[in-house]
PDB file of C-alpha atoms in Angstrom:
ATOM      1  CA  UNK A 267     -23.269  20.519 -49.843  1.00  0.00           C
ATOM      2  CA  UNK A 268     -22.300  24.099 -48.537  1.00  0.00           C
ATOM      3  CA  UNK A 269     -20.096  26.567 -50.115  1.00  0.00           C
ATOM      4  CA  UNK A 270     -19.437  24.220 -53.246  1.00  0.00           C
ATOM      5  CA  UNK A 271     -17.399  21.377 -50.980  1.00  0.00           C
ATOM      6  CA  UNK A 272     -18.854  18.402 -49.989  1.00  0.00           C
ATOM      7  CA  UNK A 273     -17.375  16.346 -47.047  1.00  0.00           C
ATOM      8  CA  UNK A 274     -19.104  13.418 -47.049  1.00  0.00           C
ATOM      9  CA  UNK A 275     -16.898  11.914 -43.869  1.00  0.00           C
ATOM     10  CA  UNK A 276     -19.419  14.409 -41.915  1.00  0.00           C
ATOM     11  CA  UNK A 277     -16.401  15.834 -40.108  1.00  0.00           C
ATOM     12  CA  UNK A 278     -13.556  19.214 -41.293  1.00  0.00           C
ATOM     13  CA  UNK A 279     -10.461  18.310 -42.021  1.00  0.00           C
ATOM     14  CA  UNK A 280      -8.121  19.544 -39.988  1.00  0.00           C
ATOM     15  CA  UNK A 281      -6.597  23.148 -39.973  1.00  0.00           C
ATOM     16  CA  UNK A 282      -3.332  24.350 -41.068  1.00  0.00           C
ATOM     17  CA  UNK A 283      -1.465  24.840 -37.589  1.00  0.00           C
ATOM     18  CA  UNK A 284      -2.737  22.619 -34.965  1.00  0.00           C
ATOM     19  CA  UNK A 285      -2.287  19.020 -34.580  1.00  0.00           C
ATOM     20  CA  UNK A 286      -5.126  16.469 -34.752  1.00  0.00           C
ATOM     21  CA  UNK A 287      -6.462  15.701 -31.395  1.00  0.00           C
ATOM     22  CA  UNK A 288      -5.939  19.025 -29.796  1.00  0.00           C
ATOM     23  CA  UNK A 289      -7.883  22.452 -29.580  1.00  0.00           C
ATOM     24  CA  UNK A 290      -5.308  24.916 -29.959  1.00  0.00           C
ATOM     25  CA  UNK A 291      -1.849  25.190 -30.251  1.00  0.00           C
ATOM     26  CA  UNK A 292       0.727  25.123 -27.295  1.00  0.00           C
ATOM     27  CA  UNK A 293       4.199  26.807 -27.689  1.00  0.00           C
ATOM     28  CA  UNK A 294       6.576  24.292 -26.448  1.00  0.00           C
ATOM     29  CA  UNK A 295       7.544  24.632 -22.947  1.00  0.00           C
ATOM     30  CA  UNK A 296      11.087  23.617 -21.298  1.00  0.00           C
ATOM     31  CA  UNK A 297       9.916  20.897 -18.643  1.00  0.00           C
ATOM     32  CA  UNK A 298       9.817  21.425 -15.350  1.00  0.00           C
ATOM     33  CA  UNK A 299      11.157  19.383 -12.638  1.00  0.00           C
ATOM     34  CA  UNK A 300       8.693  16.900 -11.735  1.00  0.00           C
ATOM     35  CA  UNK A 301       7.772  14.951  -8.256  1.00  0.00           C
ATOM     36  CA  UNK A 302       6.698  11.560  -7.902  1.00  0.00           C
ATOM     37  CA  UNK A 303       4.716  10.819  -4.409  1.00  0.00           C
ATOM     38  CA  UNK A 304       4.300   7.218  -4.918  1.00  0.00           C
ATOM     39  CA  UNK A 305       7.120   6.026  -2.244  1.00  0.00           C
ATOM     40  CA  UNK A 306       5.458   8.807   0.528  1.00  0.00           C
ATOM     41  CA  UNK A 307       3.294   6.222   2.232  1.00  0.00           C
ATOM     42  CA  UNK A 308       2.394   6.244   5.804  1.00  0.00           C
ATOM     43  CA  UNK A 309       0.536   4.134   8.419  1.00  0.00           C
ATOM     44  CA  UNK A 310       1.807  -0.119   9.568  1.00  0.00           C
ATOM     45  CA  UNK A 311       4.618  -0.712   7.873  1.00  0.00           C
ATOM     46  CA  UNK A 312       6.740   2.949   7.371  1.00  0.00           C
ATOM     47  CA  UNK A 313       9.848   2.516   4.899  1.00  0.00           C
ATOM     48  CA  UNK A 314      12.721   2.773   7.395  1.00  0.00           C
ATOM     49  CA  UNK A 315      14.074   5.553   4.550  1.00  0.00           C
ATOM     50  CA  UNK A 316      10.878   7.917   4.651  1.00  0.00           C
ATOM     51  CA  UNK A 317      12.202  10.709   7.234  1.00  0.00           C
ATOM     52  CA  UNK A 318      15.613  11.036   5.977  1.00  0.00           C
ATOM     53  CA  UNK A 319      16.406   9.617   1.662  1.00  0.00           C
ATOM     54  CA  UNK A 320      13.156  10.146   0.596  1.00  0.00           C
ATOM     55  CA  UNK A 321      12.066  13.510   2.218  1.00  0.00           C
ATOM     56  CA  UNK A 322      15.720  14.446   1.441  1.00  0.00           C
ATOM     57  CA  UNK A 323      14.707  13.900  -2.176  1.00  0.00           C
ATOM     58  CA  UNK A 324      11.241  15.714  -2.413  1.00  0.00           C
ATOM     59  CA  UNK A 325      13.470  18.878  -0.799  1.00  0.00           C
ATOM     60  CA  UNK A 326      16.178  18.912  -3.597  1.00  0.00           C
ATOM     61  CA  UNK A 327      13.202  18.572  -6.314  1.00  0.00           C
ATOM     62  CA  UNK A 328      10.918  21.143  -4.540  1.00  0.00           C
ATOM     63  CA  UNK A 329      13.860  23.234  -4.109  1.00  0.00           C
ATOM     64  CA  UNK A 330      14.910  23.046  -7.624  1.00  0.00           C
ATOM     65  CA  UNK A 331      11.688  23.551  -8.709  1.00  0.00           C
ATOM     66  CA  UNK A 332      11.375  26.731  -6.897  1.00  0.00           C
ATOM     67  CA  UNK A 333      14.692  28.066  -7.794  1.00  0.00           C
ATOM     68  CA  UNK A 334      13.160  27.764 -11.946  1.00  0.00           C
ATOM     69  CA  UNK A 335       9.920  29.779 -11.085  1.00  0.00           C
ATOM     70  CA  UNK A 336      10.629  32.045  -8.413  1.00  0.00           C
ATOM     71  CA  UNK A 337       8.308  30.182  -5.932  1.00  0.00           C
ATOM     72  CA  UNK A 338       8.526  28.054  -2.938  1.00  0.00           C
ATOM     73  CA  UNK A 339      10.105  30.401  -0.290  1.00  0.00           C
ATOM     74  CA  UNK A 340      10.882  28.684   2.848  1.00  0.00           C
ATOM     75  CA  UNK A 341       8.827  30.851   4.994  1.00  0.00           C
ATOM     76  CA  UNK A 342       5.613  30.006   2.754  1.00  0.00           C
ATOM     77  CA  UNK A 343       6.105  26.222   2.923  1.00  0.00           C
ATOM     78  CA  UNK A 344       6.878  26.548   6.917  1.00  0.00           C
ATOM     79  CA  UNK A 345       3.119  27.969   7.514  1.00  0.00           C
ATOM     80  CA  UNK A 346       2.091  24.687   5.428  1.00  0.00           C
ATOM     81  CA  UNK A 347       4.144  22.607   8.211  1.00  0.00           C
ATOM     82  CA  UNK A 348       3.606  24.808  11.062  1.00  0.00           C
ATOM     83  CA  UNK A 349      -0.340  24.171  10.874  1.00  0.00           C
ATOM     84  CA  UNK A 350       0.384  20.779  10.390  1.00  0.00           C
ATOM     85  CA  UNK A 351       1.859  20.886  13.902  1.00  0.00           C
ATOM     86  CA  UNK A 352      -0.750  22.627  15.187  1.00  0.00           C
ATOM     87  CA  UNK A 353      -3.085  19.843  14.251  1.00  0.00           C
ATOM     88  CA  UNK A 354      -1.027  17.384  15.846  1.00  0.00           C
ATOM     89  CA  UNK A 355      -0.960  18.948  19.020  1.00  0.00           C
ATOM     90  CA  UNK A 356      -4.622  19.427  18.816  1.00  0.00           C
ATOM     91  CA  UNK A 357      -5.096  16.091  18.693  1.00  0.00           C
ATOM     92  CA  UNK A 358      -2.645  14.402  21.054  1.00  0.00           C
ATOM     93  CA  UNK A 359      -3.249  17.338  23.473  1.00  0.00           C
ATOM     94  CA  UNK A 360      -6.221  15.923  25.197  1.00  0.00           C
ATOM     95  CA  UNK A 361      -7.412  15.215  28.533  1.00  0.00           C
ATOM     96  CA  UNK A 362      -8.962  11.751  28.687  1.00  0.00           C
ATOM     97  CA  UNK A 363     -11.562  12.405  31.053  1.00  0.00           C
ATOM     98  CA  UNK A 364     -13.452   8.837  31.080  1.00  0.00           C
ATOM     99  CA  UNK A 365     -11.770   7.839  28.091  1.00  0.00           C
ATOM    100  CA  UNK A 366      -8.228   5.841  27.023  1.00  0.00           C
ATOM    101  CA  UNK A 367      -5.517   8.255  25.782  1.00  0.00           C
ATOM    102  CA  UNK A 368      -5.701   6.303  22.237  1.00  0.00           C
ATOM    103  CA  UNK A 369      -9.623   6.983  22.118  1.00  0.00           C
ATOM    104  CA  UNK A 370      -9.294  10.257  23.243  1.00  0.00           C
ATOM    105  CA  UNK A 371      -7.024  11.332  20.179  1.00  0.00           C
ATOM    106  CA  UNK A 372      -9.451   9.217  17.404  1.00  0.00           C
ATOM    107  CA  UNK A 373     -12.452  10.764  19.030  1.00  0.00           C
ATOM    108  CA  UNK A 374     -10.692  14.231  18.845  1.00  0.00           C
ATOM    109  CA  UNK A 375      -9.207  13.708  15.096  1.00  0.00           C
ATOM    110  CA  UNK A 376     -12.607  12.717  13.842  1.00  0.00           C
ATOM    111  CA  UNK A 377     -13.666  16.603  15.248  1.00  0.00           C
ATOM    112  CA  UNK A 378     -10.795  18.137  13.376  1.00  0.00           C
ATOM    113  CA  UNK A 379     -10.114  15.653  10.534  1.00  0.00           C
ATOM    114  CA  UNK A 380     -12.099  18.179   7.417  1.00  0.00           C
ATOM    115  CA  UNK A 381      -9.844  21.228   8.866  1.00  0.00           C
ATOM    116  CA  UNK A 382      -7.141  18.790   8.396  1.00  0.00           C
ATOM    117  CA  UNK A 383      -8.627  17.864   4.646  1.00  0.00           C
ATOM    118  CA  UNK A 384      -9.078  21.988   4.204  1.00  0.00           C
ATOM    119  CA  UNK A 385      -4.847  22.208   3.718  1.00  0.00           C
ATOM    120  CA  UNK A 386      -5.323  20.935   0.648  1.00  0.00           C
ATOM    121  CA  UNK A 387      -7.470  23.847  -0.532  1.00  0.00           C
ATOM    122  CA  UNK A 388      -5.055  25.986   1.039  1.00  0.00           C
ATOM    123  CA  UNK A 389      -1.882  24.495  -1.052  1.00  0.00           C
ATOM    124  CA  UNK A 390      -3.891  24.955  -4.312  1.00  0.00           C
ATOM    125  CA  UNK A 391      -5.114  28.466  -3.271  1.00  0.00           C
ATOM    126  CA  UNK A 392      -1.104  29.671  -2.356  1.00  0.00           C
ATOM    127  CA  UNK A 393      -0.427  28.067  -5.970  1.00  0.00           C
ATOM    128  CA  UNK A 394      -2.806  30.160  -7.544  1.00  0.00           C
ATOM    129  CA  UNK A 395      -1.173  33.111  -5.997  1.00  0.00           C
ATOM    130  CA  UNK A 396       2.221  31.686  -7.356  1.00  0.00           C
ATOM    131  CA  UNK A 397       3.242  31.445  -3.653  1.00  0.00           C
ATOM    132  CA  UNK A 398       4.219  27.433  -4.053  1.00  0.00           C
ATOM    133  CA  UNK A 399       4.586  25.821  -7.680  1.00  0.00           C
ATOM    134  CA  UNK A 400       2.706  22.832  -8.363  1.00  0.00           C
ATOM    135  CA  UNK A 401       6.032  20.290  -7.442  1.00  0.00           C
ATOM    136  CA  UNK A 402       5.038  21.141  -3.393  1.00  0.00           C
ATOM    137  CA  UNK A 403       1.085  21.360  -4.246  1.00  0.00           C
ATOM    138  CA  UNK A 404       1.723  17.705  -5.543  1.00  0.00           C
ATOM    139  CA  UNK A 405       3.520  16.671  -2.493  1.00  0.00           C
ATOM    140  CA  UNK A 406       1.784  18.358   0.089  1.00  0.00           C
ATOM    141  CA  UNK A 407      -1.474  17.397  -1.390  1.00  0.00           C
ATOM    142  CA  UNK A 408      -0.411  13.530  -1.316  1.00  0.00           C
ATOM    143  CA  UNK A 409       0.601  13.930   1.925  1.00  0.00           C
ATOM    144  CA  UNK A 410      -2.568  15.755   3.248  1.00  0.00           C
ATOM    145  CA  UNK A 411      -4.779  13.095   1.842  1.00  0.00           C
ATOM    146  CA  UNK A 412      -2.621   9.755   3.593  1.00  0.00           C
ATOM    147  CA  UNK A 413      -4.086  11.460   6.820  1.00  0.00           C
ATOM    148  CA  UNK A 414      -6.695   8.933   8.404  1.00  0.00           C
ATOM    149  CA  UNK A 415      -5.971   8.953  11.984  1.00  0.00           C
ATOM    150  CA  UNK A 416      -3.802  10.216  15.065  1.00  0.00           C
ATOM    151  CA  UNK A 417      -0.958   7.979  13.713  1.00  0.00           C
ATOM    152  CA  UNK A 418      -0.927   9.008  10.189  1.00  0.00           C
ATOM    153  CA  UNK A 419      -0.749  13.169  11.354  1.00  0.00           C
ATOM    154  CA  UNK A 420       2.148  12.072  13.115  1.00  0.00           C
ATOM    155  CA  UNK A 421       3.805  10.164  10.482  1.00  0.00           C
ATOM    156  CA  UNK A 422       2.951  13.793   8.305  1.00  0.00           C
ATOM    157  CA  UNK A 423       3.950  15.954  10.620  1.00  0.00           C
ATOM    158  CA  UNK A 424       7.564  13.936  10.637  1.00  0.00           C
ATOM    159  CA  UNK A 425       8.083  13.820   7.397  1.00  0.00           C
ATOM    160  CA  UNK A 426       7.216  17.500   6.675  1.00  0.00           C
ATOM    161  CA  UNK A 427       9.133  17.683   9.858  1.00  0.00           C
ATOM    162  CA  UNK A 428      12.307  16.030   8.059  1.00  0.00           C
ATOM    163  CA  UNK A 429      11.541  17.622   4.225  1.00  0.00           C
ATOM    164  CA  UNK A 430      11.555  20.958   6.007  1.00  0.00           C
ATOM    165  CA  UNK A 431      15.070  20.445   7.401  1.00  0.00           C
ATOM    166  CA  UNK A 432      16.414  19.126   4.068  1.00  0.00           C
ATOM    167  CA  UNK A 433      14.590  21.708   2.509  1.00  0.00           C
ATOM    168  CA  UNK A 434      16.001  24.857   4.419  1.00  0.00           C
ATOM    169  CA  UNK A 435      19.916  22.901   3.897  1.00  0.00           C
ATOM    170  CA  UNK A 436      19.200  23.090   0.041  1.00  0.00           C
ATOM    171  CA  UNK A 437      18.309  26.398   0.199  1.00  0.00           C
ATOM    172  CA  UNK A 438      21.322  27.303   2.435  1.00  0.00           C
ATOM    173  CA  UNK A 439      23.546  25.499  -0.065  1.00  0.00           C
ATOM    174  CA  UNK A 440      22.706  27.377  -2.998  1.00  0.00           C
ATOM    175  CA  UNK A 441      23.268  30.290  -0.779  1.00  0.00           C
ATOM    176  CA  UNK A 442      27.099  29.621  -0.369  1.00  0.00           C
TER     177      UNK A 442
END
């Protein structure tokens, strides 16, 4: 018994304020658009939709998001696809000396595959910095991480190819 109350549950009731279950209170926030990656998949098999409906789709929610929060400025998201691009060419540029063209890129994405993976620190690290808001993180992130081999880059690189054309009509849209 401490300072005349006795609990003899073992645990406080709780406070005046917060709800049970969570450690401090939140002010309620307006939500956000939201992305869903699930229907971004690459490799056998490509949805005959992926480089035009549903890249067209991630652009108008990326571009709303960006519109809410001041982020997402189509110069910012082209370095994300521009490196993209250069990784493809690194690996489809190669000369096959001794080897088949197909072996030849696998050998060479294996060399640059975790510089590849590194993106996705990159997309969290311009989020940080409020540079992209966490609708593009999501999708760039999901898209980063499908990348396995020569043929999934290039599926990637398309369909940042095609959301980056959506993208920049969206934002030319709400210009006029």
């Amino acid at each position: 018994m401490t300072n005349g109350r006795s609990h003899s549950s073992g645990h406080r009731p709780p406070e005046r304020g917060f709800q049970q279950g969570s450690r401090e209170a939140q002010p309620a926030q307006p939500a956000g658009p939201t992305i869903e990656v699930a229907d971004i998949r690459f490799g056998a098999g490509l949805t005959e939709t992926i480089f035009a409906d549903i890249a067209q789709n991630k652009a108008r929610v990326v571009a709303e998001a960006g519109d809410r929060n001041n982020t997402n400025r189509s110069t910012q998201l082209r370095k994300f696809y521009d490196e993209l691009v250069m990784w493809h060419e690194k690996v489809n540029v190669v000369s096959s000396a001794g080897m088949c063209q197909q072996e030849a890129r696998q050998t060479r994405y294996q060399d640059v595959a975790p510089y590849i993976k590194m993106m996705i620190a990159k997309v969290a690290y311009a989020r940080g910095r409020k540079h992209v808001d966490d609708c593009f993180e999501k999708l760039f992130t999901h898209v980063v991480r499908q990348i396995g081999d020569p043929l999934t880059l290039r599926h990637a690189k398309l369909f940042m190819e095609a959301f980056m054309g959506f993208y920049k009509a969206e934002e030319k849209g709400k210009e006029n």
